PDB file of C-alpha atoms in Angstrom:
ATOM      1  CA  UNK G 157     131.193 103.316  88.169  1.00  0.00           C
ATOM      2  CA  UNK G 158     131.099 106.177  85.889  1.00  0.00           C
ATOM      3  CA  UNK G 159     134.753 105.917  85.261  1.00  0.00           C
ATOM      4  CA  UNK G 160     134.710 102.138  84.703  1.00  0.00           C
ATOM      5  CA  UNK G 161     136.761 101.358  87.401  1.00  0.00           C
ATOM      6  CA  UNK G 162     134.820  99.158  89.192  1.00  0.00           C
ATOM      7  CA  UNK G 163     137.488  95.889  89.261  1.00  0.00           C
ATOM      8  CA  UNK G 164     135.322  93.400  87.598  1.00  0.00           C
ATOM      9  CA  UNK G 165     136.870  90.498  85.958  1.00  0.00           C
ATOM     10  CA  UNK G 166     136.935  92.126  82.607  1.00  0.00           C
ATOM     11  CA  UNK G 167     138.617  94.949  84.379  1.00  0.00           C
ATOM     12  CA  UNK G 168     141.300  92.983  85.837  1.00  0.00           C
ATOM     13  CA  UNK G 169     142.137  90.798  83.759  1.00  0.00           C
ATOM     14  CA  UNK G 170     142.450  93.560  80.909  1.00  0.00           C
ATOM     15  CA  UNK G 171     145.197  94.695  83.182  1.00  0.00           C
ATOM     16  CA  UNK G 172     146.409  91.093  83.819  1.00  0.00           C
ATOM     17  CA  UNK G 173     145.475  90.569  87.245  1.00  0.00           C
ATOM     18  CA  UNK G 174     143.100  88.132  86.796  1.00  0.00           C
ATOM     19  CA  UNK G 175     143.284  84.834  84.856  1.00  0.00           C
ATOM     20  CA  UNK G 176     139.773  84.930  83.188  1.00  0.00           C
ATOM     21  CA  UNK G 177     136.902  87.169  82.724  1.00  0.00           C
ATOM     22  CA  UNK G 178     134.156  85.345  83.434  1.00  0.00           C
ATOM     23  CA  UNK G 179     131.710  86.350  86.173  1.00  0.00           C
ATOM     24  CA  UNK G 180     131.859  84.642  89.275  1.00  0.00           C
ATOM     25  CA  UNK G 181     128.329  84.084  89.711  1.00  0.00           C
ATOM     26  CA  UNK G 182     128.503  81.628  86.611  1.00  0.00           C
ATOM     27  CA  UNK G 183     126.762  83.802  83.960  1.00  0.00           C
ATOM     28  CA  UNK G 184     129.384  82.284  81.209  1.00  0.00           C
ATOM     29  CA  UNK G 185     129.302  86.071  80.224  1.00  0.00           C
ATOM     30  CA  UNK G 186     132.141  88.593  80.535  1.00  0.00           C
ATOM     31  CA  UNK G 187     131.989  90.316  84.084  1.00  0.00           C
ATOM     32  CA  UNK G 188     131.881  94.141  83.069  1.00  0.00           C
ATOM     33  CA  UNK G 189     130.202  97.700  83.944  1.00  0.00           C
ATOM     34  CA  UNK G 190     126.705  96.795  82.028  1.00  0.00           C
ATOM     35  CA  UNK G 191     126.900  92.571  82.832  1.00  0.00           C
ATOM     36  CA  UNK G 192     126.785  93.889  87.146  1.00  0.00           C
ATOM     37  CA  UNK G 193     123.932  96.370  86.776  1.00  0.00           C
ATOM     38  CA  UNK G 194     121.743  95.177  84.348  1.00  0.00           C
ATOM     39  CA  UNK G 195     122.301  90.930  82.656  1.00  0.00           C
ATOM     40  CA  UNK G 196     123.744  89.403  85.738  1.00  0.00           C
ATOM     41  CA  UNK G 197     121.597  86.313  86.344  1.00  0.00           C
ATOM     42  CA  UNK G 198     122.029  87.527  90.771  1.00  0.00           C
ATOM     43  CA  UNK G 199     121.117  90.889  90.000  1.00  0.00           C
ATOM     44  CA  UNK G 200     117.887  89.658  87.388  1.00  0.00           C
ATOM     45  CA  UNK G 201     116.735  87.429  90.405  1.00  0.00           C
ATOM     46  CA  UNK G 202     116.807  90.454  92.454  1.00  0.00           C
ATOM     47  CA  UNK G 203     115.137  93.115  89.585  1.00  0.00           C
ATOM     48  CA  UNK G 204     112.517  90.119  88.950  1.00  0.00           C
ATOM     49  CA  UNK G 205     111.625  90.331  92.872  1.00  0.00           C
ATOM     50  CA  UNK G 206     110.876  94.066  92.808  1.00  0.00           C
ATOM     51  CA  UNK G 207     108.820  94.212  89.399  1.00  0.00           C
ATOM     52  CA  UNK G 208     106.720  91.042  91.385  1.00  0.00           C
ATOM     53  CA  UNK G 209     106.590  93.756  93.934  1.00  0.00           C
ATOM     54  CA  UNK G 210     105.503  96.580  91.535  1.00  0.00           C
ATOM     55  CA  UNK G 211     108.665  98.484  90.717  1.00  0.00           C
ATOM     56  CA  UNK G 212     109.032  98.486  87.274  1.00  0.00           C
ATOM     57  CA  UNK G 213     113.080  98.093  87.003  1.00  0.00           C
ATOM     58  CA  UNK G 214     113.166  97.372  83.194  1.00  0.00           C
ATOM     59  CA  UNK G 215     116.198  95.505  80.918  1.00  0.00           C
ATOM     60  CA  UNK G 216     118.455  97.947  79.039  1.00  0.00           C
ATOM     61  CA  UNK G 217     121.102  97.209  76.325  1.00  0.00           C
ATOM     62  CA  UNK G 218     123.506  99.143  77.972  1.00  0.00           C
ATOM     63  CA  UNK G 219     124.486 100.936  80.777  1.00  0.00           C
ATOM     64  CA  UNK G 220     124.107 104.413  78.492  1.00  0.00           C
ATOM     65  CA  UNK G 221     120.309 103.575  78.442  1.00  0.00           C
ATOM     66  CA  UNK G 222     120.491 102.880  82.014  1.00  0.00           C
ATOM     67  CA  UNK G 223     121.389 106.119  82.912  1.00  0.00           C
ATOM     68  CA  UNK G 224     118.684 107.404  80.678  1.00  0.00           C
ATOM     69  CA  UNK G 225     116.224 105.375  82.366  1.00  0.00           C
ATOM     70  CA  UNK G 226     117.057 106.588  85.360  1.00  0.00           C
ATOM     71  CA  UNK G 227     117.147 109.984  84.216  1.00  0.00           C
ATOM     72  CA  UNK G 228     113.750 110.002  84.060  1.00  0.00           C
ATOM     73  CA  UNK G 229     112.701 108.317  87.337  1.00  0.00           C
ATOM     74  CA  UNK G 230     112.030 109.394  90.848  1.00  0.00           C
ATOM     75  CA  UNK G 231     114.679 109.903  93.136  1.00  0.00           C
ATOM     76  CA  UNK G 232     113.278 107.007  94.966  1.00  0.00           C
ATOM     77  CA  UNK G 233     113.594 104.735  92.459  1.00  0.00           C
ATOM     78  CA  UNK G 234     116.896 106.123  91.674  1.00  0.00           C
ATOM     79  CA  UNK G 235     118.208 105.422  95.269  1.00  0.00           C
ATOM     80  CA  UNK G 236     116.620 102.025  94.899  1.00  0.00           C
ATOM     81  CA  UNK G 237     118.420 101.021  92.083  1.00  0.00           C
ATOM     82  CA  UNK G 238     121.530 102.271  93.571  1.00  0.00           C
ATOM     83  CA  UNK G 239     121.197 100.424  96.309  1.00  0.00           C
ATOM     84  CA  UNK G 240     120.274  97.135  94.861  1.00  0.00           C
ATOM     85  CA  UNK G 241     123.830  97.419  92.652  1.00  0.00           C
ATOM     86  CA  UNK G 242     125.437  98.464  95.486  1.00  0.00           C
ATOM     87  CA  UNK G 243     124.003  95.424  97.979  1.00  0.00           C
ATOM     88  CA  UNK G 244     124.664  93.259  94.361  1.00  0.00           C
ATOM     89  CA  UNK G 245     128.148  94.201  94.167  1.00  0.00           C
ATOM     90  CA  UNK G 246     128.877  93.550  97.679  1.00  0.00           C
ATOM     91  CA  UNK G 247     127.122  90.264  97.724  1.00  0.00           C
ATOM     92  CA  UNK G 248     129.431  88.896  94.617  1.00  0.00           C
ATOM     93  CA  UNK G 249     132.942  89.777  96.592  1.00  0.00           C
ATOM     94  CA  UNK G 250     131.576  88.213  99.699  1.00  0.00           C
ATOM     95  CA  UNK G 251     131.180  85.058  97.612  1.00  0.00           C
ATOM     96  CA  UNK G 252     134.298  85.415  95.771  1.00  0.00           C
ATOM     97  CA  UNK G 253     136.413  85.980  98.768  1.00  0.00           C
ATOM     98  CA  UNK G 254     134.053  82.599 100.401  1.00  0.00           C
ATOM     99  CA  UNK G 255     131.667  84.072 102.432  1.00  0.00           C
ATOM    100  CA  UNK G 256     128.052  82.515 102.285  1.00  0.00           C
ATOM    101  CA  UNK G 257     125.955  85.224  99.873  1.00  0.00           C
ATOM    102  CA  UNK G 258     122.795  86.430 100.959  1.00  0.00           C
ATOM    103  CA  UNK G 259     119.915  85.086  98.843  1.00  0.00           C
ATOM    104  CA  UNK G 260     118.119  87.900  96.222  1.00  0.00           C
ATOM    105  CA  UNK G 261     115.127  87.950  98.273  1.00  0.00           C
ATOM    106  CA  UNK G 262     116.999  89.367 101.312  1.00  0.00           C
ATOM    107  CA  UNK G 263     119.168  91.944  98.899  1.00  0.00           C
ATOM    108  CA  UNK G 264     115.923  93.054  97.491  1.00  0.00           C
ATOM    109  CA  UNK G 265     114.321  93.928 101.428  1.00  0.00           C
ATOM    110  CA  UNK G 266     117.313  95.414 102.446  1.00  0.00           C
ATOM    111  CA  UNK G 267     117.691  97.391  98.870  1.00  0.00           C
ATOM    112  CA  UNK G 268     114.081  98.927  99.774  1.00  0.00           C
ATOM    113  CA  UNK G 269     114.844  99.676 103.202  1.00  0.00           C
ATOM    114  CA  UNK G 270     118.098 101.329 102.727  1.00  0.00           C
ATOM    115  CA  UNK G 271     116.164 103.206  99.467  1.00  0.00           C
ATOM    116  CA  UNK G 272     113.622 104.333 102.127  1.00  0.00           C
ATOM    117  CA  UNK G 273     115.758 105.180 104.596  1.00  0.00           C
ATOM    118  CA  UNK G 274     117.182 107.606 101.871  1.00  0.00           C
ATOM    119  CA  UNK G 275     113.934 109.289 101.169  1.00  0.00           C
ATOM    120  CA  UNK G 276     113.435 109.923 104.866  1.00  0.00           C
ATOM    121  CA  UNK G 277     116.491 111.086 105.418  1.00  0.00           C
ATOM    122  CA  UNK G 278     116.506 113.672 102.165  1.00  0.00           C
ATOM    123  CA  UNK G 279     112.892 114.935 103.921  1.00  0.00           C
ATOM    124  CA  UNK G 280     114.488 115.756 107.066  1.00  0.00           C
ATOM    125  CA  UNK G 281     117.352 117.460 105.475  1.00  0.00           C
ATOM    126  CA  UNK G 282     115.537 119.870 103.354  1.00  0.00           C
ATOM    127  CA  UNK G 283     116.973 118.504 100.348  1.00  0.00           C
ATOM    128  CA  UNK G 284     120.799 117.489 101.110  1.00  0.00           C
ATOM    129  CA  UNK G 285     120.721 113.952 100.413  1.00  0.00           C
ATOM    130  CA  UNK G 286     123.037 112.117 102.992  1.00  0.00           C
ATOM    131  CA  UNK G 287     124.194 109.443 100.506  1.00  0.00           C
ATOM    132  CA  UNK G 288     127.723 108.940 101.862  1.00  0.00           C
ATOM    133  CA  UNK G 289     126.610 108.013 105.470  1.00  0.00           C
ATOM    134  CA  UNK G 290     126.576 104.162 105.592  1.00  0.00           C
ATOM    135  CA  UNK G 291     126.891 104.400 109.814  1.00  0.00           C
ATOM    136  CA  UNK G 292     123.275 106.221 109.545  1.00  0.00           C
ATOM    137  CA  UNK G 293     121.834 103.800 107.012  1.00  0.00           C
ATOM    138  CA  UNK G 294     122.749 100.695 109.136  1.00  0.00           C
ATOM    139  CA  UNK G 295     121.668 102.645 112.179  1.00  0.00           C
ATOM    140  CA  UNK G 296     118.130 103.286 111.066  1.00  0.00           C
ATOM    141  CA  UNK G 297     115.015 101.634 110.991  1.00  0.00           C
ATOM    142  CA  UNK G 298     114.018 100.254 108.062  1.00  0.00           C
ATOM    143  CA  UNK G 299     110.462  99.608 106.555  1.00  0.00           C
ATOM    144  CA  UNK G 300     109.826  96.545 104.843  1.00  0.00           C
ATOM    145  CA  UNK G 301     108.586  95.698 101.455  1.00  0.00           C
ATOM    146  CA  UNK G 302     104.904  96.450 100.014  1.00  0.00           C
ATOM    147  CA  UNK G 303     102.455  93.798 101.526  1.00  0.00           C
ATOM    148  CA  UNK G 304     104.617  92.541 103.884  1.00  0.00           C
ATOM    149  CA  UNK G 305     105.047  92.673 108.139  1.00  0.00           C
ATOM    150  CA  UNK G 306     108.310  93.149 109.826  1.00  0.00           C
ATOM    151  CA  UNK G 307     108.609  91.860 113.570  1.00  0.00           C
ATOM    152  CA  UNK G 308     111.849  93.606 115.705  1.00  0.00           C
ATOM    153  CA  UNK G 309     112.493  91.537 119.023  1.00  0.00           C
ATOM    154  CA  UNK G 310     114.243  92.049 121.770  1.00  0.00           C
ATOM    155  CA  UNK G 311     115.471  90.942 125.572  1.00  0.00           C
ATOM    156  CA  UNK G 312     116.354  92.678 128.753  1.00  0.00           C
ATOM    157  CA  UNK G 313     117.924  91.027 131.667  1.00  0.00           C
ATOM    158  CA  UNK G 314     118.679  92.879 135.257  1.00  0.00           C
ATOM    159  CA  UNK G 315     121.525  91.361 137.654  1.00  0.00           C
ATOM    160  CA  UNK G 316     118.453  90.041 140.365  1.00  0.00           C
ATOM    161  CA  UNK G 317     117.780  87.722 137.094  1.00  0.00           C
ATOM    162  CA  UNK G 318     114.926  89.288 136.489  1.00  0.00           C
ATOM    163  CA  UNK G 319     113.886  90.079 132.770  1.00  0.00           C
ATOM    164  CA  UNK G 320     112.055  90.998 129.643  1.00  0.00           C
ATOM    165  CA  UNK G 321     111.465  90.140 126.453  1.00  0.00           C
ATOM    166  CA  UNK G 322     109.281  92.449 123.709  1.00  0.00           C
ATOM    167  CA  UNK G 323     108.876  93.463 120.581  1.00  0.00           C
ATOM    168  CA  UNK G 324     107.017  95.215 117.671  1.00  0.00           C
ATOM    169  CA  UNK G 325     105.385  94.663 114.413  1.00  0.00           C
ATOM    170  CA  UNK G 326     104.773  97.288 111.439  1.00  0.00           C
ATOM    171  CA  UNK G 327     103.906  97.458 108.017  1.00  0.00           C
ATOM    172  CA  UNK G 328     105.000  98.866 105.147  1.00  0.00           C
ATOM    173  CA  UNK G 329     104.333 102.361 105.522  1.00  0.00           C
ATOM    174  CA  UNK G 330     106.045 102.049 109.140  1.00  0.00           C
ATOM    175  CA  UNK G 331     102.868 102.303 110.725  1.00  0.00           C
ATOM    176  CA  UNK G 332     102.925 100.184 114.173  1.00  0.00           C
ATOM    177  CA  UNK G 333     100.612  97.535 113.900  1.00  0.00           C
ATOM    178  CA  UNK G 334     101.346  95.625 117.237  1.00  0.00           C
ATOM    179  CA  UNK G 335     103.582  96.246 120.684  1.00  0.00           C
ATOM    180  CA  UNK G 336     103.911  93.309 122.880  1.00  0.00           C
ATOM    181  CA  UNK G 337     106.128  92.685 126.075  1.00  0.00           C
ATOM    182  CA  UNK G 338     106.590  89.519 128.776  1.00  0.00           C
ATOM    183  CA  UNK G 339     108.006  89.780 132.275  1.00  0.00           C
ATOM    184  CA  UNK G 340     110.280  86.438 132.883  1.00  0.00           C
ATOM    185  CA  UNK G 341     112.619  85.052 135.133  1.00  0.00           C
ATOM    186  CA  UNK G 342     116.108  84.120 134.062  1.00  0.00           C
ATOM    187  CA  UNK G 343     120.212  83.763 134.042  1.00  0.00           C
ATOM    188  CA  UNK G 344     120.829  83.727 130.425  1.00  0.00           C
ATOM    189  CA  UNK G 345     120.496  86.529 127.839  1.00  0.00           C
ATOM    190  CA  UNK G 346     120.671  84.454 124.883  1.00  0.00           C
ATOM    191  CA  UNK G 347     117.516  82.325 126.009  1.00  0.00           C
ATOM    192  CA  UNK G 348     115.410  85.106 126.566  1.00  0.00           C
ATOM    193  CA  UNK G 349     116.662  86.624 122.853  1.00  0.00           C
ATOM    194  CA  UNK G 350     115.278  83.032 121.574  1.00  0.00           C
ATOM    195  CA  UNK G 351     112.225  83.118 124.092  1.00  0.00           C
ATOM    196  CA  UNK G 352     111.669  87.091 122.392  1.00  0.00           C
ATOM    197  CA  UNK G 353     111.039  85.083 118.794  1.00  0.00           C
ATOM    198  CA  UNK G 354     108.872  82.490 120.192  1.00  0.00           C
ATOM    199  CA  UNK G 355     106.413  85.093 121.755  1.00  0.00           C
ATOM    200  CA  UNK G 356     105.648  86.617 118.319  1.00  0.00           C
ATOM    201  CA  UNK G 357     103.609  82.746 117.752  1.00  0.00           C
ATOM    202  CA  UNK G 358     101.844  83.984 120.825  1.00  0.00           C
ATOM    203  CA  UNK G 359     100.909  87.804 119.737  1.00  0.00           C
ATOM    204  CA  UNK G 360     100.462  86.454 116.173  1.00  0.00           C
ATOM    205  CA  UNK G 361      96.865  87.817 114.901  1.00  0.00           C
ATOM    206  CA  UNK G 362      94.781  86.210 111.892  1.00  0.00           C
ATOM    207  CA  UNK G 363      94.518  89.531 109.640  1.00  0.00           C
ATOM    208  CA  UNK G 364      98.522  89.651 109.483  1.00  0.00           C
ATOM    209  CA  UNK G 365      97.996  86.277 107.254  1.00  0.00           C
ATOM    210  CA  UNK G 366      96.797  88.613 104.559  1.00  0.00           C
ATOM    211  CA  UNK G 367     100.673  89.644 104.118  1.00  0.00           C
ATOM    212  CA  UNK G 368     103.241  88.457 101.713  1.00  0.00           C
ATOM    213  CA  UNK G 369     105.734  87.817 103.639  1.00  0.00           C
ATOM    214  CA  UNK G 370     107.595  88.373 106.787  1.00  0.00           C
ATOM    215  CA  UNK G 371     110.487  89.565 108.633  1.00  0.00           C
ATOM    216  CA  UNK G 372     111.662  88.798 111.830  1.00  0.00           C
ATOM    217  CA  UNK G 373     114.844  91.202 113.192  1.00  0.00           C
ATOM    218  CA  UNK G 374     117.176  90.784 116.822  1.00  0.00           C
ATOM    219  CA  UNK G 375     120.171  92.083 117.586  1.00  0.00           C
ATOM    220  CA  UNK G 376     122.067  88.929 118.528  1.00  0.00           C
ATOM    221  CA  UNK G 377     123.653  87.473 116.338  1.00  0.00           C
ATOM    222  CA  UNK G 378     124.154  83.876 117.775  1.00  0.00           C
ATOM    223  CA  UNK G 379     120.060  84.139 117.775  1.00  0.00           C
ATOM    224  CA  UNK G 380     119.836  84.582 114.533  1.00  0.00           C
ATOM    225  CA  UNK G 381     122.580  82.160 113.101  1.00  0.00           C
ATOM    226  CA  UNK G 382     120.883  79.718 115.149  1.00  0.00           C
ATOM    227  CA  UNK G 383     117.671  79.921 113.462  1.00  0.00           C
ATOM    228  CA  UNK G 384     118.939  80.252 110.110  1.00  0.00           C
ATOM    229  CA  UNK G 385     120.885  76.819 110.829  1.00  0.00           C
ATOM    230  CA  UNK G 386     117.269  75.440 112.252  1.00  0.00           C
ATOM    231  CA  UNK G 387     115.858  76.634 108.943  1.00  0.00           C
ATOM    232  CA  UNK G 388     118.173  74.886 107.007  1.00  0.00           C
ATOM    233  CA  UNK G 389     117.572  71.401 108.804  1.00  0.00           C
ATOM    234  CA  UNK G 390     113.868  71.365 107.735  1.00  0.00           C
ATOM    235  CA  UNK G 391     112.745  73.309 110.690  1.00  0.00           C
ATOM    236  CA  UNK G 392     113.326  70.671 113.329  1.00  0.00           C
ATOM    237  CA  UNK G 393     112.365  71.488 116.647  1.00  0.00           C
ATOM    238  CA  UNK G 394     110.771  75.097 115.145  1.00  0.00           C
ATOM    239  CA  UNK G 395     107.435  74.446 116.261  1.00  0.00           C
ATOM    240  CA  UNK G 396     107.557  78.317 117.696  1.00  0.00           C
ATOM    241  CA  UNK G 397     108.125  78.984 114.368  1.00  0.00           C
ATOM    242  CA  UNK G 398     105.135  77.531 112.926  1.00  0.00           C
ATOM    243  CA  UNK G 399     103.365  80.346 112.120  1.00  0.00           C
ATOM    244  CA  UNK G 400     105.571  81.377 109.283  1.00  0.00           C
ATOM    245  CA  UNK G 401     104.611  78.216 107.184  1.00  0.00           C
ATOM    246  CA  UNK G 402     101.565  80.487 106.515  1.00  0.00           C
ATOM    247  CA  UNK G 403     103.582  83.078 104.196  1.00  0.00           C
ATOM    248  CA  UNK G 404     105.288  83.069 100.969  1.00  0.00           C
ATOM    249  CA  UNK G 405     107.847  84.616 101.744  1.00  0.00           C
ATOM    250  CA  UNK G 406     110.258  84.647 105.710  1.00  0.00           C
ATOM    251  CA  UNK G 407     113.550  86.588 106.291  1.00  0.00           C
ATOM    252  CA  UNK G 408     115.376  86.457 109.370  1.00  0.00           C
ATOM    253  CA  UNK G 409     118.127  89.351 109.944  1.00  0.00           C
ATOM    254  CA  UNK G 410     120.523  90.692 112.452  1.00  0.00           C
ATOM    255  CA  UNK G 411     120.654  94.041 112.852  1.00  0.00           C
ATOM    256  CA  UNK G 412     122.411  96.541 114.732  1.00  0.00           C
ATOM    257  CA  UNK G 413     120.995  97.778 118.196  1.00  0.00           C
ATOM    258  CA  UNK G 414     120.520 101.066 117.128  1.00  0.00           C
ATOM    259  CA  UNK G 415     118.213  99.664 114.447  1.00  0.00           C
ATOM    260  CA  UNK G 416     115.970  97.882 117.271  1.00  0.00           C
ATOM    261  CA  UNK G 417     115.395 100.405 119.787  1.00  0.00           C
ATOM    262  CA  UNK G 418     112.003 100.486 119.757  1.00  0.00           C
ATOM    263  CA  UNK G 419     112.195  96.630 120.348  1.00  0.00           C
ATOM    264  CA  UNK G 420     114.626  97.093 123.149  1.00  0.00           C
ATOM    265  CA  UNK G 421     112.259  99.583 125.323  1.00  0.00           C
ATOM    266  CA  UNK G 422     109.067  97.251 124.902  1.00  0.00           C
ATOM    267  CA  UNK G 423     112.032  94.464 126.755  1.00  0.00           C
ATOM    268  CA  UNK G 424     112.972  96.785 129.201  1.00  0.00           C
ATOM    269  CA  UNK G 425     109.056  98.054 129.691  1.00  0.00           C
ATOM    270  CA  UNK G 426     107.962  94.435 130.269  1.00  0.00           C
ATOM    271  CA  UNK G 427     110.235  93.776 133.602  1.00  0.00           C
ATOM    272  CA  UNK G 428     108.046  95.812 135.105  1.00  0.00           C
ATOM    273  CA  UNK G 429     105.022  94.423 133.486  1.00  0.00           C
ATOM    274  CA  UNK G 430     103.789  92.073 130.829  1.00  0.00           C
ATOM    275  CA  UNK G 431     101.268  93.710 128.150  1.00  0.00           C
ATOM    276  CA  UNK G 432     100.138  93.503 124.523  1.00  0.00           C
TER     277      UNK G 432
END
C-alpha cells in the first residue's frame, strides 16, 4: 500500500491492463490508493457502522492525512482500521471475480474481531505483534461488537446414534454469559447442527433483548448457507428463528472449528447429559 502497488483500476489501467478506471463498486470515481481506504461508498458504509458503534474513524483528504491520523491513534484502532481495508479490499475482488460480497455490517464484526484478536494476541506476546499470521486470526475466537451477543453452536454425534448438541453465548468483553447443552437421539449430523440453532430460541433469556444485535456462529457450512437462503425467502419456515426479529441487527457466520471449540465440548458434554 505504501508503495502504491495495490492493482486498483487506476493502477492497471495506467499500465494498460485494464480498460477503465472506474471502481467496481460503482462509485463513478477513479479506483486508487486514497478512493479504497477512505471515499469508497463500501468502505463509508462500513466506517459509518463503527462511528454508530463509537469508533470515531473520521474522513481525510488523502491518504497522507490518513497516515497522520493514524499516527496518533491507539494501536487498536490502528489494527482496526487495517483490518477493515484489508476485509474491504478482499470483499471488492470477491465481487469482481463474481463471488456474492459480504454485506458492510458483517465486514465491520469481523474487522473488530480480527482487531481484537490482535490486541490479545500482542498481550500474550509481550509486545511482538503477530500481524502476518492469518491461520491464527481465523483460528481464534473472536468477540463481537460493543452492545451486542454472539451465540457459537455446535453438534456431536457417536456411531450408537447417540448425540449432542450445545452451545455458548458471550458478550462483548468475552465474558460467558450462558452455556447450554441437549442430549438427543439421531443418524444425521447435519440435523442436529440445525437442531444446535433452534435450541438457542429455547435458552434465549429476556435481559439479552437489551443488545444491539446478534450473532449466531457453526462450523458447517451447509448449516449456515441454508439459513442464509431461509433468510433471504422472508424467513419461511424460521419460526426457531423468531427470536431474532427482536434485534436490530442478526449475522449468521461459518467459522472454522478451531474457532468453536468451546461450542464443540458443551456438544460433546451434553451426550452424557443435558444442562443449561
Amino acid at each position: 500500500m505504501f508503495n502504491n502497488s495495490i492493482p486498483t483500476f487506476k493502477f492497471l489501467s495506467y499500465r494498460r491492463l485494464q480498460a477503465g478506471s472506474l471502481c467496481p463498486m460503482g462509485c463513478n470515481e477513479d479506483e486508487y490508493l486514497h478512493h479504497i481506504s477512505n471515499s469508497c461508498s463500501k468502505i463509508k458504509d462500513v466506517f459509518g457502522h463503527l462511528n454508530n458503534w463509537g469508533f470515531a474513524i473520521i474522513s481525510c483528504h488523502s491518504f497522507a492525512d490518513r497516515c497522520s491520523w493514524l499516527e496518533k491513534k491507539s494501536s487498536f484502532i490502528i489494527n482496526l482500521f487495517c483490518s477493515t481495508i484489508y476485509l474491504s479490499w478482499k470483499n471488492r475482488c470477491e465481487m469482481v471475480f463474481g463471488k456474492t460480497g459480504k454485506s458492510p455490517l458483517s465486514i465491520t464484526t469481523e474487522a473488530i474481531g480480527i482487531a481484537s484478536s490482535l490486541v490479545i494476541c500482542n498481550h500474550q506476546n509481550s509486545g511482538q505483534l503477530v500481524v502476518n499470521q492469518q491461520d491464527l486470526l481465523y483460528k481464534s475466537w473472536h468477540p463481537p461488537p460493543p452492545d451486542w451477543i454472539k451465540f457459537n453452536v455446535d453438534a456431536s454425534l457417536l456411531c450408537s446414534y447417540k448425540g449432542g448438541v450445545g452451545g455458548v453465548c458471550h458478550d462483548h468483553r468475552g465474558r460467558l454469559l450462558l452455556a447450554f447443552g441437549r442430549s438427543c437421539v439421531h443418524w444425521d449430523i447435519a440435523h442436529l447442527e440445525l437442531l444446535a440453532i433452534k435450541t438457542i430460541n429455547e435458552v434465549f433469556k429476556d435481559w439479552m433483548l437489551e443488545y444491539n444485535g446478534i450473532i449466531i456462529e457453526g462450523d458447517n457450512i451447509n448449516i449456515i448457507k441454508l439459513i442464509h437462503k431461509k433468510i433471504k425467502a422472508g424467513m419461511e419456515g424460521m419460526e426457531y428463528l423468531s427470536f431474532t426479529k427482536n434485534f436490530n441487527h442478526v449475522i449468521c457466520n461459518w467459522v472454522n472449528r478451531d474457532s468453536n471449540k468451546l461450542a464443540d465440548l458443551c456438544a460433546n458434554y451434553a451426550i452424557l447429559s443435558s444442562f443449561d
